[in-house]
Amino acid sequence: RKDRMAHPYTPKIDDYVKWNRSTGQIDQGWIYFVDHEYITIETGVRDKPNCEYTQIERHKKIHTLIVCHHWYWHQLEYLKTRRPNESRRDQIDNTDKDVHI
């Protein structure tokens, strides 16, 4: 859509998004990781089963993540953020700095 191209959404960690794929499939969840090439969207969290190998495990949850490459970001719909006091951010955000490794 042309109106989406004028103000592209820039994904941010802790945003809740809906991914309306061209195939008709819809996924939604929290943005868990952001990179210039792709993001991951957390679509589910569940407890790890108790067993002898996880008794002293610090991480007690299993996270289900899907990958969304940058060429699909125009299919994302921003719904909300879990960061308090932040407004809608579906317009270009020029405050991000380039990451240098």
Short mmCIF file of N, CA and C in Angstrom, two decimals:
data_model
loop_
_atom_site.label_atom_id
_atom_site.label_comp_id
_atom_site.label_asym_id
_atom_site.label_seq_id
_atom_site.Cartn_x
_atom_site.Cartn_y
_atom_site.Cartn_z
N ARG A 1 0.84 -1.19 0.00
CA ARG A 1 0.00 0.00 0.00
C ARG A 1 0.88 1.24 0.00
N LYS A 2 0.48 2.21 -0.79
CA LYS A 2 1.29 3.42 -0.91
C LYS A 2 1.36 4.20 0.39
N ASP A 3 0.25 4.23 1.17
CA ASP A 3 0.29 4.98 2.42
C ASP A 3 1.24 4.35 3.43
N ARG A 4 1.44 3.04 3.39
CA ARG A 4 2.40 2.37 4.28
C ARG A 4 3.82 2.69 3.84
N MET A 5 4.04 2.86 2.55
CA MET A 5 5.38 3.14 2.05
C MET A 5 5.82 4.56 2.45
N ALA A 6 4.88 5.49 2.58
CA ALA A 6 5.22 6.85 2.96
C ALA A 6 5.71 6.92 4.40
N HIS A 7 5.21 6.05 5.27
CA HIS A 7 5.59 6.03 6.67
C HIS A 7 5.84 4.58 7.10
N PRO A 8 6.98 4.00 6.67
CA PRO A 8 7.22 2.60 7.00
C PRO A 8 7.42 2.40 8.50
N TYR A 9 6.96 1.26 8.97
CA TYR A 9 7.09 0.90 10.37
C TYR A 9 8.49 0.39 10.63
N THR A 10 9.12 0.87 11.69
CA THR A 10 10.44 0.40 12.10
C THR A 10 10.26 -0.48 13.32
N PRO A 11 10.47 -1.79 13.22
CA PRO A 11 10.27 -2.68 14.35
C PRO A 11 11.19 -2.36 15.52
N LYS A 12 10.65 -2.46 16.73
CA LYS A 12 11.39 -2.23 17.96
C LYS A 12 11.14 -3.39 18.92
N ILE A 13 12.15 -3.72 19.72
CA ILE A 13 11.98 -4.74 20.76
C ILE A 13 10.86 -4.29 21.69
N ASP A 14 10.05 -5.23 22.12
CA ASP A 14 8.91 -5.03 23.03
C ASP A 14 7.67 -4.44 22.36
N ASP A 15 7.67 -4.32 21.03
CA ASP A 15 6.43 -3.97 20.33
C ASP A 15 5.63 -5.24 20.11
N TYR A 16 4.32 -5.12 20.17
CA TYR A 16 3.43 -6.24 19.86
C TYR A 16 2.91 -6.00 18.45
N VAL A 17 3.14 -6.96 17.56
CA VAL A 17 2.80 -6.78 16.15
C VAL A 17 1.95 -7.94 15.63
N LYS A 18 1.25 -7.64 14.56
CA LYS A 18 0.52 -8.66 13.82
C LYS A 18 1.18 -8.72 12.44
N TRP A 19 1.50 -9.94 12.00
CA TRP A 19 2.11 -10.13 10.70
C TRP A 19 1.05 -10.70 9.77
N ASN A 20 0.55 -9.86 8.89
CA ASN A 20 -0.47 -10.24 7.90
C ASN A 20 0.25 -10.66 6.63
N ARG A 21 0.52 -11.95 6.51
CA ARG A 21 1.29 -12.45 5.37
C ARG A 21 0.45 -12.45 4.10
N SER A 22 1.13 -12.38 2.96
CA SER A 22 0.43 -12.38 1.67
C SER A 22 -0.26 -13.72 1.42
N THR A 23 0.14 -14.77 2.15
CA THR A 23 -0.49 -16.08 2.00
C THR A 23 -1.83 -16.16 2.74
N GLY A 24 -2.13 -15.13 3.54
CA GLY A 24 -3.35 -15.14 4.33
C GLY A 24 -3.11 -15.58 5.77
N GLN A 25 -1.95 -16.15 6.05
CA GLN A 25 -1.62 -16.56 7.41
C GLN A 25 -1.35 -15.32 8.26
N ILE A 26 -1.82 -15.35 9.50
CA ILE A 26 -1.61 -14.24 10.43
C ILE A 26 -0.91 -14.77 11.67
N ASP A 27 0.19 -14.13 12.03
CA ASP A 27 0.91 -14.43 13.27
C ASP A 27 0.97 -13.14 14.06
N GLN A 28 0.98 -13.25 15.38
CA GLN A 28 1.17 -12.07 16.19
C GLN A 28 1.92 -12.41 17.45
N GLY A 29 2.65 -11.43 17.95
CA GLY A 29 3.43 -11.63 19.16
C GLY A 29 4.34 -10.45 19.42
N TRP A 30 5.20 -10.64 20.43
CA TRP A 30 6.14 -9.60 20.86
C TRP A 30 7.43 -9.70 20.05
N ILE A 31 7.96 -8.55 19.63
CA ILE A 31 9.25 -8.53 18.96
C ILE A 31 10.31 -8.81 20.02
N TYR A 32 11.10 -9.84 19.77
CA TYR A 32 12.06 -10.36 20.74
C TYR A 32 13.49 -9.94 20.39
N PHE A 33 13.79 -9.81 19.10
CA PHE A 33 15.13 -9.46 18.63
C PHE A 33 15.00 -8.63 17.36
N VAL A 34 15.88 -7.61 17.22
CA VAL A 34 15.86 -6.75 16.03
C VAL A 34 17.27 -6.64 15.46
N ASP A 35 17.36 -6.78 14.16
CA ASP A 35 18.60 -6.61 13.41
C ASP A 35 18.23 -5.86 12.14
N HIS A 36 19.21 -5.39 11.38
CA HIS A 36 18.90 -4.71 10.12
C HIS A 36 18.32 -5.66 9.08
N GLU A 37 18.65 -6.94 9.18
CA GLU A 37 18.21 -7.92 8.20
C GLU A 37 16.91 -8.65 8.57
N TYR A 38 16.68 -8.86 9.86
CA TYR A 38 15.49 -9.60 10.28
C TYR A 38 15.14 -9.29 11.73
N ILE A 39 13.93 -9.69 12.11
CA ILE A 39 13.50 -9.63 13.50
C ILE A 39 12.98 -11.01 13.87
N THR A 40 12.87 -11.26 15.18
CA THR A 40 12.16 -12.45 15.62
C THR A 40 10.93 -11.99 16.40
N ILE A 41 9.85 -12.74 16.22
CA ILE A 41 8.58 -12.46 16.89
C ILE A 41 8.27 -13.65 17.78
N GLU A 42 8.08 -13.37 19.07
CA GLU A 42 7.77 -14.41 20.03
C GLU A 42 6.27 -14.69 19.98
N THR A 43 5.92 -15.88 19.50
CA THR A 43 4.50 -16.22 19.34
C THR A 43 3.98 -17.10 20.47
N GLY A 44 4.89 -17.59 21.31
CA GLY A 44 4.46 -18.44 22.42
C GLY A 44 5.54 -18.65 23.45
N VAL A 45 5.10 -18.85 24.71
CA VAL A 45 6.00 -19.16 25.82
C VAL A 45 5.33 -20.24 26.65
N ARG A 46 6.12 -21.25 27.03
CA ARG A 46 5.57 -22.29 27.90
C ARG A 46 6.66 -22.76 28.85
N ASP A 47 6.25 -23.39 29.94
CA ASP A 47 7.18 -23.89 30.93
C ASP A 47 7.93 -25.10 30.39
N LYS A 48 9.20 -25.20 30.75
CA LYS A 48 9.96 -26.40 30.41
C LYS A 48 9.48 -27.54 31.29
N PRO A 49 9.43 -28.74 30.74
CA PRO A 49 9.05 -29.89 31.58
C PRO A 49 10.14 -30.18 32.61
N ASN A 50 9.74 -30.64 33.78
CA ASN A 50 10.72 -31.01 34.81
C ASN A 50 11.34 -32.35 34.46
N CYS A 51 12.66 -32.39 34.50
CA CYS A 51 13.38 -33.64 34.30
C CYS A 51 14.74 -33.50 34.96
N GLU A 52 15.49 -34.57 34.97
CA GLU A 52 16.78 -34.54 35.65
C GLU A 52 17.76 -33.54 35.03
N TYR A 53 17.56 -33.19 33.75
CA TYR A 53 18.49 -32.29 33.08
C TYR A 53 18.13 -30.82 33.26
N THR A 54 16.91 -30.53 33.67
CA THR A 54 16.50 -29.13 33.81
C THR A 54 16.31 -28.71 35.27
N GLN A 55 16.66 -29.55 36.22
CA GLN A 55 16.46 -29.21 37.62
C GLN A 55 17.25 -27.97 38.03
N ILE A 56 18.47 -27.84 37.56
CA ILE A 56 19.27 -26.68 37.93
C ILE A 56 19.37 -25.66 36.79
N GLU A 57 18.57 -25.84 35.79
CA GLU A 57 18.54 -24.93 34.63
C GLU A 57 18.01 -23.57 35.06
N ARG A 58 18.73 -22.51 34.72
CA ARG A 58 18.27 -21.16 35.07
C ARG A 58 17.09 -20.72 34.21
N HIS A 59 17.05 -21.17 32.97
CA HIS A 59 15.99 -20.76 32.05
C HIS A 59 14.86 -21.78 32.14
N LYS A 60 13.72 -21.38 32.63
CA LYS A 60 12.61 -22.30 32.90
C LYS A 60 11.52 -22.24 31.85
N LYS A 61 11.72 -21.49 30.77
CA LYS A 61 10.69 -21.32 29.75
C LYS A 61 11.20 -21.73 28.38
N ILE A 62 10.30 -22.16 27.53
CA ILE A 62 10.58 -22.44 26.13
C ILE A 62 9.88 -21.34 25.33
N HIS A 63 10.65 -20.61 24.53
CA HIS A 63 10.11 -19.51 23.73
C HIS A 63 10.00 -19.97 22.28
N THR A 64 8.83 -19.76 21.68
CA THR A 64 8.63 -20.06 20.26
C THR A 64 8.78 -18.75 19.50
N LEU A 65 9.75 -18.71 18.57
CA LEU A 65 10.05 -17.51 17.81
C LEU A 65 9.94 -17.80 16.32
N ILE A 66 9.46 -16.80 15.57
CA ILE A 66 9.48 -16.89 14.11
C ILE A 66 10.34 -15.76 13.58
N VAL A 67 10.95 -15.98 12.44
CA VAL A 67 11.83 -15.00 11.81
C VAL A 67 11.04 -14.24 10.76
N CYS A 68 11.20 -12.92 10.76
CA CYS A 68 10.58 -12.05 9.75
C CYS A 68 11.69 -11.21 9.14
N HIS A 69 12.04 -11.51 7.87
CA HIS A 69 13.10 -10.77 7.18
C HIS A 69 12.61 -9.36 6.82
N HIS A 70 13.56 -8.46 6.63
CA HIS A 70 13.23 -7.05 6.41
C HIS A 70 12.34 -6.81 5.20
N TRP A 71 12.38 -7.68 4.20
CA TRP A 71 11.54 -7.47 3.02
C TRP A 71 10.07 -7.77 3.30
N TYR A 72 9.74 -8.29 4.49
CA TYR A 72 8.34 -8.52 4.88
C TYR A 72 7.84 -7.50 5.90
N TRP A 73 8.68 -6.56 6.32
CA TRP A 73 8.28 -5.64 7.38
C TRP A 73 7.08 -4.78 6.98
N HIS A 74 6.86 -4.58 5.69
CA HIS A 74 5.69 -3.81 5.27
C HIS A 74 4.38 -4.55 5.58
N GLN A 75 4.47 -5.87 5.88
CA GLN A 75 3.29 -6.66 6.23
C GLN A 75 3.00 -6.63 7.74
N LEU A 76 3.86 -5.98 8.52
CA LEU A 76 3.67 -5.92 9.97
C LEU A 76 2.72 -4.78 10.34
N GLU A 77 1.89 -5.05 11.31
CA GLU A 77 0.98 -4.04 11.84
C GLU A 77 1.31 -3.85 13.32
N TYR A 78 1.73 -2.63 13.67
CA TYR A 78 2.04 -2.31 15.06
C TYR A 78 0.73 -2.26 15.85
N LEU A 79 0.68 -2.95 17.00
CA LEU A 79 -0.51 -2.94 17.83
C LEU A 79 -0.30 -2.18 19.14
N LYS A 80 0.83 -2.45 19.82
CA LYS A 80 1.10 -1.77 21.09
C LYS A 80 2.55 -2.04 21.49
N THR A 81 2.96 -1.45 22.59
CA THR A 81 4.28 -1.71 23.16
C THR A 81 4.11 -2.03 24.63
N ARG A 82 5.06 -2.77 25.20
CA ARG A 82 4.98 -3.03 26.63
C ARG A 82 5.85 -2.08 27.42
N ARG A 83 6.45 -1.12 26.74
CA ARG A 83 7.20 -0.07 27.42
C ARG A 83 6.25 1.04 27.79
N PRO A 84 6.21 1.43 29.06
CA PRO A 84 5.27 2.48 29.47
C PRO A 84 5.64 3.84 28.88
N ASN A 85 4.63 4.67 28.71
CA ASN A 85 4.79 6.06 28.27
C ASN A 85 5.39 6.22 26.89
N GLU A 86 5.18 5.25 26.02
CA GLU A 86 5.64 5.41 24.65
C GLU A 86 4.44 5.42 23.73
N SER A 87 4.43 6.35 22.81
CA SER A 87 3.32 6.46 21.88
C SER A 87 3.54 5.55 20.69
N ARG A 88 2.59 5.55 19.79
CA ARG A 88 2.67 4.75 18.57
C ARG A 88 3.90 5.10 17.78
N ARG A 89 4.60 4.09 17.26
CA ARG A 89 5.84 4.34 16.54
C ARG A 89 5.81 3.71 15.17
N ASP A 90 4.78 4.00 14.41
CA ASP A 90 4.70 3.38 13.08
C ASP A 90 5.23 4.31 11.99
N GLN A 91 5.94 5.36 12.39
CA GLN A 91 6.56 6.23 11.42
C GLN A 91 8.07 6.07 11.50
N ILE A 92 8.77 6.67 10.58
CA ILE A 92 10.22 6.54 10.53
C ILE A 92 10.82 7.10 11.81
N ASP A 93 11.73 6.36 12.41
CA ASP A 93 12.42 6.77 13.62
C ASP A 93 13.88 7.01 13.27
N ASN A 94 14.27 8.26 13.23
CA ASN A 94 15.64 8.61 12.85
C ASN A 94 16.57 8.70 14.04
N THR A 95 16.12 8.33 15.22
CA THR A 95 16.97 8.43 16.40
C THR A 95 17.88 7.23 16.56
N ASP A 96 17.65 6.15 15.82
CA ASP A 96 18.50 4.97 15.92
C ASP A 96 19.87 5.28 15.35
N LYS A 97 20.88 4.78 16.01
CA LYS A 97 22.25 4.96 15.53
C LYS A 97 22.71 3.66 14.89
N ASP A 98 23.58 3.77 13.89
CA ASP A 98 24.12 2.59 13.24
C ASP A 98 24.96 1.80 14.23
N VAL A 99 24.89 0.50 14.12
CA VAL A 99 25.67 -0.37 14.98
C VAL A 99 27.00 -0.66 14.29
N HIS A 100 28.09 -0.42 14.98
CA HIS A 100 29.42 -0.71 14.43
C HIS A 100 30.07 -1.80 15.26
N ILE A 101 30.48 -2.85 14.60
CA ILE A 101 31.10 -3.97 15.29
C ILE A 101 32.57 -4.01 14.98
#
